[in-house]
Amino acid sequence: MRIAFLFYDDMTTLDAIGPWEVLWRLPGVQAVAASRFGARVRTDTGLVFDDTLPFTQVAAADVLVVPGTTKVLPQLSDARTLDWVRAIDATTRWTTSVCTGAMILGAAGLLAGKRATTHWGAMKSLEKFGATPANARVVRDGKVITAAGVSAGIDMALTLAAELTDETTARGMQLAIEYDPQPPFDSGDASRADEEIRAKARALVAGGVKR
Amino acid sequence: MRIAFLFYDDMTTLDAIGPWEVLWRLPGVQAVAASRFGARVRTDTGLVFDDTLPFTQVAAADVLVVPGTTKVLPQLSDARTLDWVRAIDATTRWTTSVCTGAMILGAAGLLAGKRATTHWGAMKSLEKFGATPANARVVRDGKVITAAGVSAGIDMALTLAAELTDETTARGMQLAIEYDPQPPFDSGDASRADEEIRAKARALVAGGVKR
């Protein structure tokens, strides 16, 4: 079973790594990181991945995972990326996104008529792609599974792990990564956070890409 | 404010990336990834980071973050790594670990007489280093903060973010990464998981490093 991750410059590292950590160890799974030209990809927090495979070497997958980014616009008009996303989707059992990765699926035409979620700050944008924004952490519509912002990819991947293997294995994976979350604050949901916290979150994201 | 992350071959990717994602965007923070010889590091799930700085270029930090690994033994006897960890610790306000990263702190002599936590599967090992295992997700003893397994690094980093900045900023960061966890299962804590799930978790971790 092959799981293809889209990697690209300015992607948000944790969007990809949450699901990667959960899915990579599953029995029978081979996870691959694919990017436009392969090799180096620089994330939006300045980390550099190397040895990603070029699109030309990843032609099919059972599962596609598309992470998001704080700078999604360049991806939405990149024909090479969107063509690859569509081509892989044509071969998948599951097509998934984390955070603003949903907008990349949308730009590829894969969310038309579907319920989907994304980062809270980008939720309205889903409508541009013919999707119906659904206010849930993980949204499944047919074979498309979208996750909310950044850390929601972990929850999405555990849900997916149970589909790809069985619930005992998914629970075992949850325990392997000791995912018994205990955030010190309760500010993770935009509908419950006050405006000061929302403004701070926007500023932190906008201040991104320091290099 | 400089935050130095120890990167090393076979480190667990999410151990480092959870805190990296939370801390990198904080105002005034410069995060750096340091490894023995710099450049390439391959994680225990086959991802390759490049452009890490060699230890020789990172001589001091306000915060040290030591991620864990499914294969910790080589690190515990690596004098170059332990010397660097000790040298950085001598300059920090906070010295932290995620998962079995605590054992690296322990081997460096930094946990003697301290309460600490680590991955549930490694908890007993802490005693070898003179530490008192504490069954909590994030444990603070003086300037040393240790986190439980893998995903606990996110909780630890949010706690640390509040110390390094202020609670509003930490809450804003929580919202920026939409950390409102909703695991589909309740198997993240070893004391509550049954033996079948614990055995599955051990098998998944042991099956790690596929290539």
Short mmCIF file of C-alpha atoms in Angstrom, two decimals:
data_model
loop_
_atom_site.label_atom_id
_atom_site.label_comp_id
_atom_site.label_asym_id
_atom_site.label_seq_id
_atom_site.Cartn_x
_atom_site.Cartn_y
_atom_site.Cartn_z
CA MET A 1 0.00 0.00 0.00
CA ARG A 2 1.56 3.25 -1.13
CA ILE A 3 0.84 6.59 0.55
CA ALA A 4 2.03 9.59 -1.45
CA PHE A 5 2.62 12.89 0.34
CA LEU A 6 2.80 16.10 -1.67
CA PHE A 7 5.82 18.08 -0.47
CA TYR A 8 6.41 21.63 -1.74
CA ASP A 9 8.28 24.81 -0.84
CA ASP A 10 6.62 26.73 1.98
CA MET A 11 4.50 23.80 3.09
CA THR A 12 3.76 23.72 6.82
CA THR A 13 5.99 21.07 8.35
CA LEU A 14 3.61 19.70 10.98
CA ASP A 15 0.77 19.39 8.43
CA ALA A 16 2.80 16.69 6.73
CA ILE A 17 4.65 15.21 9.70
CA GLY A 18 1.59 14.49 11.86
CA PRO A 19 0.14 12.08 9.27
CA TRP A 20 3.59 10.85 8.21
CA GLU A 21 4.40 9.75 11.76
CA VAL A 22 1.04 7.97 12.15
CA LEU A 23 0.92 6.30 8.75
CA TRP A 24 4.54 5.40 7.97
CA ARG A 25 4.77 2.55 10.49
CA LEU A 26 1.52 0.84 9.53
CA PRO A 27 2.03 -2.73 8.33
CA GLY A 28 2.28 -2.95 4.56
CA VAL A 29 2.54 0.80 4.06
CA GLN A 30 5.19 2.49 1.97
CA ALA A 31 5.09 6.27 2.38
CA VAL A 32 6.76 8.48 -0.23
CA ALA A 33 7.33 12.23 -0.30
CA ALA A 34 6.89 13.66 -3.80
CA SER A 35 7.66 17.17 -5.03
CA ARG A 36 7.68 18.97 -8.39
CA PHE A 37 11.28 18.26 -9.24
CA GLY A 38 12.27 16.00 -6.36
CA ALA A 39 15.18 16.49 -3.95
CA ARG A 40 15.05 19.63 -1.78
CA VAL A 41 11.94 21.23 -0.32
CA ARG A 42 12.05 24.13 2.16
CA THR A 43 9.15 24.41 4.60
CA ASP A 44 7.50 27.60 5.84
CA THR A 45 9.44 27.29 9.09
CA GLY A 46 12.80 27.11 7.36
CA LEU A 47 13.45 23.37 7.53
CA VAL A 48 14.87 21.66 4.46
CA PHE A 49 13.86 18.17 3.41
CA ASP A 50 15.99 16.40 0.83
CA ASP A 51 15.58 13.20 -1.19
CA THR A 52 11.94 13.79 -2.08
CA LEU A 53 10.95 11.97 -5.27
CA PRO A 54 10.03 13.96 -8.38
CA PHE A 55 6.41 13.74 -9.55
CA THR A 56 7.64 11.77 -12.55
CA GLN A 57 8.61 8.92 -10.22
CA VAL A 58 5.29 8.75 -8.37
CA ALA A 59 2.50 7.90 -10.79
CA ALA A 60 -0.04 6.22 -8.54
CA ALA A 61 -0.91 5.78 -4.87
CA ASP A 62 -3.52 4.19 -2.65
CA VAL A 63 -3.63 7.30 -0.49
CA LEU A 64 -2.74 10.91 -1.26
CA VAL A 65 -1.94 13.35 1.57
CA VAL A 66 -1.78 17.06 0.72
CA PRO A 67 -0.45 19.27 3.52
CA GLY A 68 -1.21 22.98 3.79
CA THR A 69 0.89 26.12 3.96
CA THR A 70 0.74 29.67 5.21
CA LYS A 71 1.38 30.75 1.59
CA VAL A 72 -0.97 28.72 -0.54
CA LEU A 73 -1.47 31.02 -3.53
CA PRO A 74 1.50 29.85 -5.63
CA GLN A 75 0.29 26.27 -5.37
CA LEU A 76 -3.22 27.09 -6.56
CA SER A 77 -1.96 28.16 -9.98
CA ASP A 78 0.86 25.67 -10.40
CA ALA A 79 -0.27 23.46 -13.28
CA ARG A 80 2.41 20.85 -12.68
CA THR A 81 1.30 20.39 -9.07
CA LEU A 82 -2.42 20.39 -9.84
CA ASP A 83 -1.97 17.96 -12.74
CA TRP A 84 -0.07 15.59 -10.48
CA VAL A 85 -2.66 15.86 -7.70
CA ARG A 86 -5.42 15.04 -10.20
CA ALA A 87 -3.45 12.16 -11.70
CA ILE A 88 -2.74 10.61 -8.31
CA ASP A 89 -6.32 11.14 -7.15
CA ALA A 90 -7.47 9.14 -10.16
CA THR A 91 -5.63 6.15 -8.66
CA THR A 92 -6.40 6.50 -4.93
CA ARG A 93 -8.71 4.84 -2.47
CA TRP A 94 -8.41 7.91 -0.25
CA THR A 95 -7.51 11.48 -1.12
CA THR A 96 -6.77 13.62 1.93
CA SER A 97 -5.66 17.07 2.96
CA VAL A 98 -4.55 18.88 6.08
CA CYS A 99 -5.16 22.59 6.73
CA THR A 100 -5.00 24.72 3.56
CA GLY A 101 -4.04 21.60 1.62
CA ALA A 102 -7.80 21.50 1.03
CA MET A 103 -7.43 24.55 -1.19
CA ILE A 104 -4.94 22.67 -3.34
CA LEU A 105 -7.43 19.81 -3.67
CA GLY A 106 -10.05 22.46 -4.48
CA ALA A 107 -7.92 24.12 -7.15
CA ALA A 108 -7.38 20.68 -8.68
CA GLY A 109 -11.17 20.38 -8.95
CA LEU A 110 -11.47 17.59 -6.42
CA LEU A 111 -13.79 19.29 -3.93
CA ALA A 112 -16.62 20.33 -6.24
CA GLY A 113 -19.91 19.44 -4.59
CA LYS A 114 -18.18 18.01 -1.53
CA ARG A 115 -18.27 18.86 2.15
CA ALA A 116 -14.80 19.77 3.34
CA THR A 117 -12.82 21.53 6.06
CA THR A 118 -9.57 23.48 6.25
CA HIS A 119 -7.78 25.87 8.61
CA TRP A 120 -10.36 28.11 10.34
CA GLY A 121 -8.77 31.20 8.80
CA ALA A 122 -9.35 29.87 5.27
CA MET A 123 -12.78 28.26 5.67
CA LYS A 124 -14.65 30.72 3.44
CA SER A 125 -12.21 30.10 0.58
CA LEU A 126 -13.51 26.56 0.18
CA GLU A 127 -16.64 27.94 -1.46
CA LYS A 128 -14.57 29.23 -4.39
CA PHE A 129 -13.92 25.62 -5.30
CA GLY A 130 -17.54 24.55 -5.10
CA ALA A 131 -17.10 22.89 -1.74
CA THR A 132 -19.40 23.24 1.26
CA PRO A 133 -17.41 24.28 4.35
CA ALA A 134 -18.11 21.86 7.20
CA ASN A 135 -17.14 22.92 10.66
CA ALA A 136 -15.60 19.70 11.92
CA ARG A 137 -12.06 18.61 12.69
CA VAL A 138 -12.09 15.77 10.17
CA VAL A 139 -14.60 15.65 7.30
CA ARG A 140 -15.15 12.62 5.09
CA ASP A 141 -17.14 12.88 1.86
CA GLY A 142 -16.81 9.85 -0.32
CA LYS A 143 -13.15 9.07 -0.66
CA VAL A 144 -12.04 12.60 0.22
CA ILE A 145 -11.01 13.27 3.82
CA THR A 146 -10.09 16.82 4.80
CA ALA A 147 -8.69 17.91 8.15
CA ALA A 148 -8.80 21.28 9.91
CA GLY A 149 -5.64 23.29 10.65
CA VAL A 150 -2.13 21.88 11.09
CA SER A 151 -2.41 19.58 14.14
CA ALA A 152 -5.73 18.13 12.90
CA GLY A 153 -3.70 15.98 10.53
CA ILE A 154 -2.89 13.70 13.46
CA ASP A 155 -6.58 13.07 14.16
CA MET A 156 -7.26 12.59 10.44
CA ALA A 157 -4.41 10.11 10.10
CA LEU A 158 -5.62 8.00 13.02
CA THR A 159 -9.08 7.85 11.44
CA LEU A 160 -7.46 6.87 8.15
CA ALA A 161 -5.20 4.32 9.86
CA ALA A 162 -8.26 2.45 11.10
CA GLU A 163 -9.63 2.36 7.53
CA LEU A 164 -6.33 1.17 6.07
CA THR A 165 -5.70 -1.49 8.72
CA ASP A 166 -8.04 -2.12 11.65
CA GLU A 167 -9.07 -0.33 14.80
CA THR A 168 -6.67 -2.25 17.05
CA THR A 169 -3.75 -1.22 14.88
CA ALA A 170 -4.92 2.41 14.80
CA ARG A 171 -5.27 2.39 18.59
CA GLY A 172 -1.82 0.83 18.88
CA MET A 173 -0.41 3.62 16.72
CA GLN A 174 -2.12 6.21 18.92
CA LEU A 175 -0.41 4.65 21.93
CA ALA A 176 2.92 4.38 20.10
CA ILE A 177 2.94 8.16 19.66
CA GLU A 178 1.37 8.56 23.11
CA TYR A 179 -1.36 10.76 21.66
CA ASP A 180 -3.23 11.56 24.84
CA PRO A 181 -3.32 15.30 24.28
CA GLN A 182 -3.37 17.64 27.26
CA PRO A 183 -3.01 21.17 25.90
CA PRO A 184 -2.18 23.61 28.70
CA PHE A 185 -4.79 26.05 27.30
CA ASP A 186 -8.20 25.68 25.66
CA SER A 187 -7.60 28.05 22.74
CA GLY A 188 -7.39 25.58 19.88
CA ASP A 189 -10.82 26.20 18.40
CA ALA A 190 -11.57 29.50 16.65
CA SER A 191 -15.25 29.54 17.55
CA ARG A 192 -14.40 29.44 21.26
CA ALA A 193 -11.33 31.73 21.20
CA ASP A 194 -11.92 35.43 21.80
CA GLU A 195 -10.97 38.10 19.27
CA GLU A 196 -7.68 38.95 20.99
CA ILE A 197 -6.50 35.36 20.62
CA ARG A 198 -7.70 35.17 17.02
CA ALA A 199 -5.83 38.38 16.17
CA LYS A 200 -2.70 37.02 17.84
CA ALA A 201 -2.97 33.77 15.87
CA ARG A 202 -3.32 35.69 12.59
CA ALA A 203 -0.29 37.83 13.43
CA LEU A 204 1.81 34.78 14.30
CA VAL A 205 0.93 33.10 11.00
CA ALA A 206 1.41 36.29 8.96
CA GLY A 207 4.78 36.82 10.61
CA GLY A 208 5.84 33.41 9.32
CA VAL A 209 8.59 32.74 6.80
CA LYS A 210 11.29 34.69 8.62
CA ARG A 211 14.22 33.86 6.43
CA MET B 1 16.22 34.28 21.75
CA ARG B 2 17.81 31.19 20.29
CA ILE B 3 16.23 27.74 20.51
CA ALA B 4 18.60 24.91 19.59
CA PHE B 5 17.14 21.57 18.50
CA LEU B 6 19.33 18.47 18.56
CA PHE B 7 18.86 16.61 15.27
CA TYR B 8 20.39 13.17 14.77
CA ASP B 9 20.06 10.08 12.61
CA ASP B 10 17.08 7.90 13.60
CA MET B 11 15.43 10.67 15.60
CA THR B 12 11.63 10.53 15.61
CA THR B 13 10.41 13.24 13.27
CA LEU B 14 7.30 14.33 15.16
CA ASP B 15 9.24 14.59 18.45
CA ALA B 16 11.14 17.50 16.91
CA ILE B 17 8.49 18.93 14.59
CA GLY B 18 5.75 19.37 17.20
CA PRO B 19 7.87 21.80 19.24
CA TRP B 20 9.50 23.29 16.12
CA GLU B 21 6.10 24.26 14.70
CA VAL B 22 4.98 25.82 18.00
CA LEU B 23 8.20 27.65 18.85
CA TRP B 24 9.60 28.79 15.49
CA ARG B 25 7.01 31.51 14.91
CA LEU B 26 7.22 33.07 18.38
CA PRO B 27 8.29 36.71 18.29
CA GLY B 28 12.02 37.15 18.77
CA VAL B 29 12.78 33.45 18.45
CA GLN B 30 15.43 32.01 16.17
CA ALA B 31 15.24 28.21 16.00
CA VAL B 32 18.23 26.23 14.78
CA ALA B 33 18.63 22.52 14.06
CA ALA B 34 22.05 21.25 15.09
CA SER B 35 23.61 17.85 14.41
CA ARG B 36 27.02 16.22 14.95
CA PHE B 37 28.49 17.17 11.62
CA GLY B 38 25.73 19.35 10.19
CA ALA B 39 23.95 18.91 6.87
CA ARG B 40 21.98 15.67 6.41
CA VAL B 41 20.04 13.82 9.10
CA ARG B 42 17.80 10.83 8.38
CA THR B 43 14.89 10.25 10.73
CA ASP B 44 13.54 6.91 11.95
CA THR B 45 10.70 7.19 9.44
CA GLY B 46 13.03 7.65 6.49
CA LEU B 47 12.77 11.41 6.01
CA VAL B 48 15.95 13.34 5.29
CA PHE B 49 16.59 16.81 6.64
CA ASP B 50 19.41 18.83 5.14
CA ASP B 51 21.13 22.08 6.09
CA THR B 52 21.33 21.33 9.80
CA LEU B 53 24.17 23.24 11.47
CA PRO B 54 27.15 21.35 12.89
CA PHE B 55 27.59 21.41 16.67
CA THR B 56 30.66 23.60 16.14
CA GLN B 57 28.39 26.40 14.88
CA VAL B 58 25.95 26.27 17.79
CA ALA B 59 27.75 27.09 21.01
CA ALA B 60 24.94 28.49 23.16
CA ALA B 61 21.15 28.69 23.31
CA ASP B 62 18.40 30.04 25.51
CA VAL B 63 16.44 26.82 25.07
CA LEU B 64 17.56 23.31 24.17
CA VAL B 65 15.09 20.78 22.72
CA VAL B 66 16.17 17.13 22.55
CA PRO B 67 13.80 14.87 20.59
CA GLY B 68 13.63 11.12 21.10
CA THR B 69 14.02 8.10 18.86
CA THR B 70 12.99 4.49 18.59
CA LYS B 71 16.72 3.63 18.62
CA VAL B 72 18.24 5.62 21.43
CA LEU B 73 21.22 3.43 22.39
CA PRO B 74 23.77 4.88 19.93
CA GLN B 75 23.07 8.37 21.24
CA LEU B 76 23.61 7.39 24.87
CA SER B 77 27.26 6.56 24.26
CA ASP B 78 28.07 9.24 21.70
CA ALA B 79 30.54 11.51 23.48
CA ARG B 80 30.31 14.24 20.85
CA THR B 81 26.55 14.47 21.28
CA LEU B 82 26.59 14.28 25.07
CA ASP B 83 29.37 16.87 25.32
CA TRP B 84 27.37 19.25 23.11
CA VAL B 85 24.18 18.68 25.10
CA ARG B 86 26.06 19.47 28.33
CA ALA B 87 27.74 22.52 26.83
CA ILE B 88 24.45 23.94 25.55
CA ASP B 89 22.68 23.16 28.81
CA ALA B 90 25.29 25.23 30.62
CA THR B 91 24.00 28.25 28.66
CA THR B 92 20.21 27.67 28.67
CA ARG B 93 17.27 29.09 30.55
CA TRP B 94 15.33 25.92 29.68
CA THR B 95 16.56 22.45 28.79
CA THR B 96 13.84 20.23 27.38
CA SER B 97 13.23 16.80 25.92
CA VAL B 98 10.50 14.90 24.13
CA CYS B 99 9.97 11.14 24.44
CA THR B 100 13.23 9.18 24.79
CA GLY B 101 15.11 12.42 24.36
CA ALA B 102 14.97 12.34 28.16
CA MET B 103 17.41 9.42 28.09
CA ILE B 104 19.88 11.56 26.16
CA LEU B 105 19.55 14.27 28.81
CA GLY B 106 19.99 11.52 31.40
CA ALA B 107 23.12 10.11 29.74
CA ALA B 108 24.49 13.65 29.68
CA GLY B 109 24.04 13.73 33.46
CA LEU B 110 21.34 16.38 33.40
CA LEU B 111 18.55 14.44 35.11
CA ALA B 112 20.35 13.35 38.29
CA GLY B 113 18.02 13.96 41.22
CA LYS B 114 15.29 15.34 39.00
CA ARG B 115 11.71 14.31 38.34
CA ALA B 116 11.26 13.55 34.66
CA THR B 117 9.09 11.78 32.12
CA THR B 118 9.64 10.01 28.80
CA HIS B 119 7.80 7.61 26.48
CA TRP B 120 5.73 5.17 28.56
CA GLY B 121 7.74 2.25 27.15
CA ALA B 122 11.00 3.72 28.47
CA MET B 123 9.86 5.07 31.81
CA LYS B 124 11.83 2.62 33.97
CA SER B 125 15.05 3.52 32.17
CA LEU B 126 15.01 6.98 33.68
CA GLU B 127 16.08 5.52 37.00
CA LYS B 128 19.43 4.49 35.49
CA PHE B 129 20.25 8.17 35.21
CA GLY B 130 19.29 9.02 38.77
CA ALA B 131 15.97 10.54 37.75
CA THR B 132 12.62 9.91 39.40
CA PRO B 133 10.04 8.85 36.80
CA ALA B 134 6.98 11.09 37.05
CA ASN B 135 3.82 9.91 35.40
CA ALA B 136 2.70 13.17 33.79
CA ARG B 137 2.56 14.43 30.22
CA VAL B 138 4.86 17.37 30.87
CA VAL B 139 7.18 17.47 33.89
CA ARG B 140 9.07 20.56 35.00
CA ASP B 141 11.86 20.34 37.56
CA GLY B 142 13.89 23.51 37.83
CA LYS B 143 14.88 24.52 34.31
CA VAL B 144 14.44 21.01 32.91
CA ILE B 145 11.15 20.23 31.17
CA THR B 146 10.58 16.70 29.93
CA ALA B 147 7.61 15.54 27.83
CA ALA B 148 6.07 12.08 27.45
CA GLY B 149 6.06 10.22 24.11
CA VAL B 150 6.22 11.82 20.64
CA SER B 151 3.05 13.95 20.44
CA ALA B 152 3.54 15.25 24.00
CA GLY B 153 6.13 17.63 22.58
CA ILE B 154 3.28 19.82 21.33
CA ASP B 155 1.85 20.19 24.84
CA MET B 156 5.33 20.81 26.24
CA ALA B 157 6.07 23.47 23.63
CA LEU B 158 2.85 25.36 24.36
CA THR B 159 3.74 25.37 28.06
CA LEU B 160 7.22 26.61 27.16
CA ALA B 161 5.82 29.21 24.73
CA ALA B 162 3.92 30.83 27.59
CA GLU B 163 7.14 31.02 29.62
CA LEU B 164 9.15 32.48 26.74
CA THR B 165 6.51 35.03 25.72
CA ASP B 166 3.16 35.38 27.47
CA GLU B 167 -0.04 33.38 27.80
CA THR B 168 -1.89 35.33 25.09
CA THR B 169 0.86 34.57 22.59
CA ALA B 170 0.92 30.90 23.58
CA ARG B 171 -2.85 30.71 23.20
CA GLY B 172 -2.58 32.45 19.82
CA MET B 173 -0.04 29.86 18.74
CA GLN B 174 -2.36 27.08 19.87
CA LEU B 175 -5.07 28.57 17.68
CA ALA B 176 -2.66 29.13 14.77
CA ILE B 177 -2.00 25.38 14.67
CA GLU B 178 -5.66 24.71 15.52
CA TYR B 179 -4.63 22.46 18.37
CA ASP B 180 -8.06 21.39 19.55
CA PRO B 181 -7.31 17.67 19.56
CA GLN B 182 -10.10 15.20 18.92
CA PRO B 183 -8.50 11.77 18.68
CA PRO B 184 -10.94 9.25 17.19
CA PHE B 185 -9.93 6.74 19.90
CA ASP B 186 -8.99 6.97 23.58
CA SER B 187 -5.89 4.79 23.46
CA GLY B 188 -3.18 7.41 23.90
CA ASP B 189 -2.36 6.65 27.52
CA ALA B 190 -0.60 3.40 28.45
CA SER B 191 -2.18 3.11 31.87
CA ARG B 192 -5.65 3.09 30.32
CA ALA B 193 -4.86 0.98 27.21
CA ASP B 194 -5.35 -2.76 27.50
CA GLU B 195 -2.54 -5.26 26.94
CA GLU B 196 -3.55 -6.00 23.35
CA ILE B 197 -3.16 -2.33 22.42
CA ARG B 198 0.12 -2.04 24.31
CA ALA B 199 1.49 -5.10 22.50
CA LYS B 200 0.37 -3.63 19.17
CA ALA B 201 2.06 -0.33 19.97
CA ARG B 202 5.32 -2.08 20.87
CA ALA B 203 5.19 -4.09 17.64
CA LEU B 204 4.58 -0.97 15.55
CA VAL B 205 7.53 0.81 17.13
CA ALA B 206 9.80 -2.24 16.92
CA GLY B 207 8.87 -2.65 13.27
CA GLY B 208 10.14 0.90 12.69
CA VAL B 209 13.09 1.81 10.45
CA LYS B 210 11.89 -0.16 7.45
CA ARG B 211 14.77 0.50 5.12
#
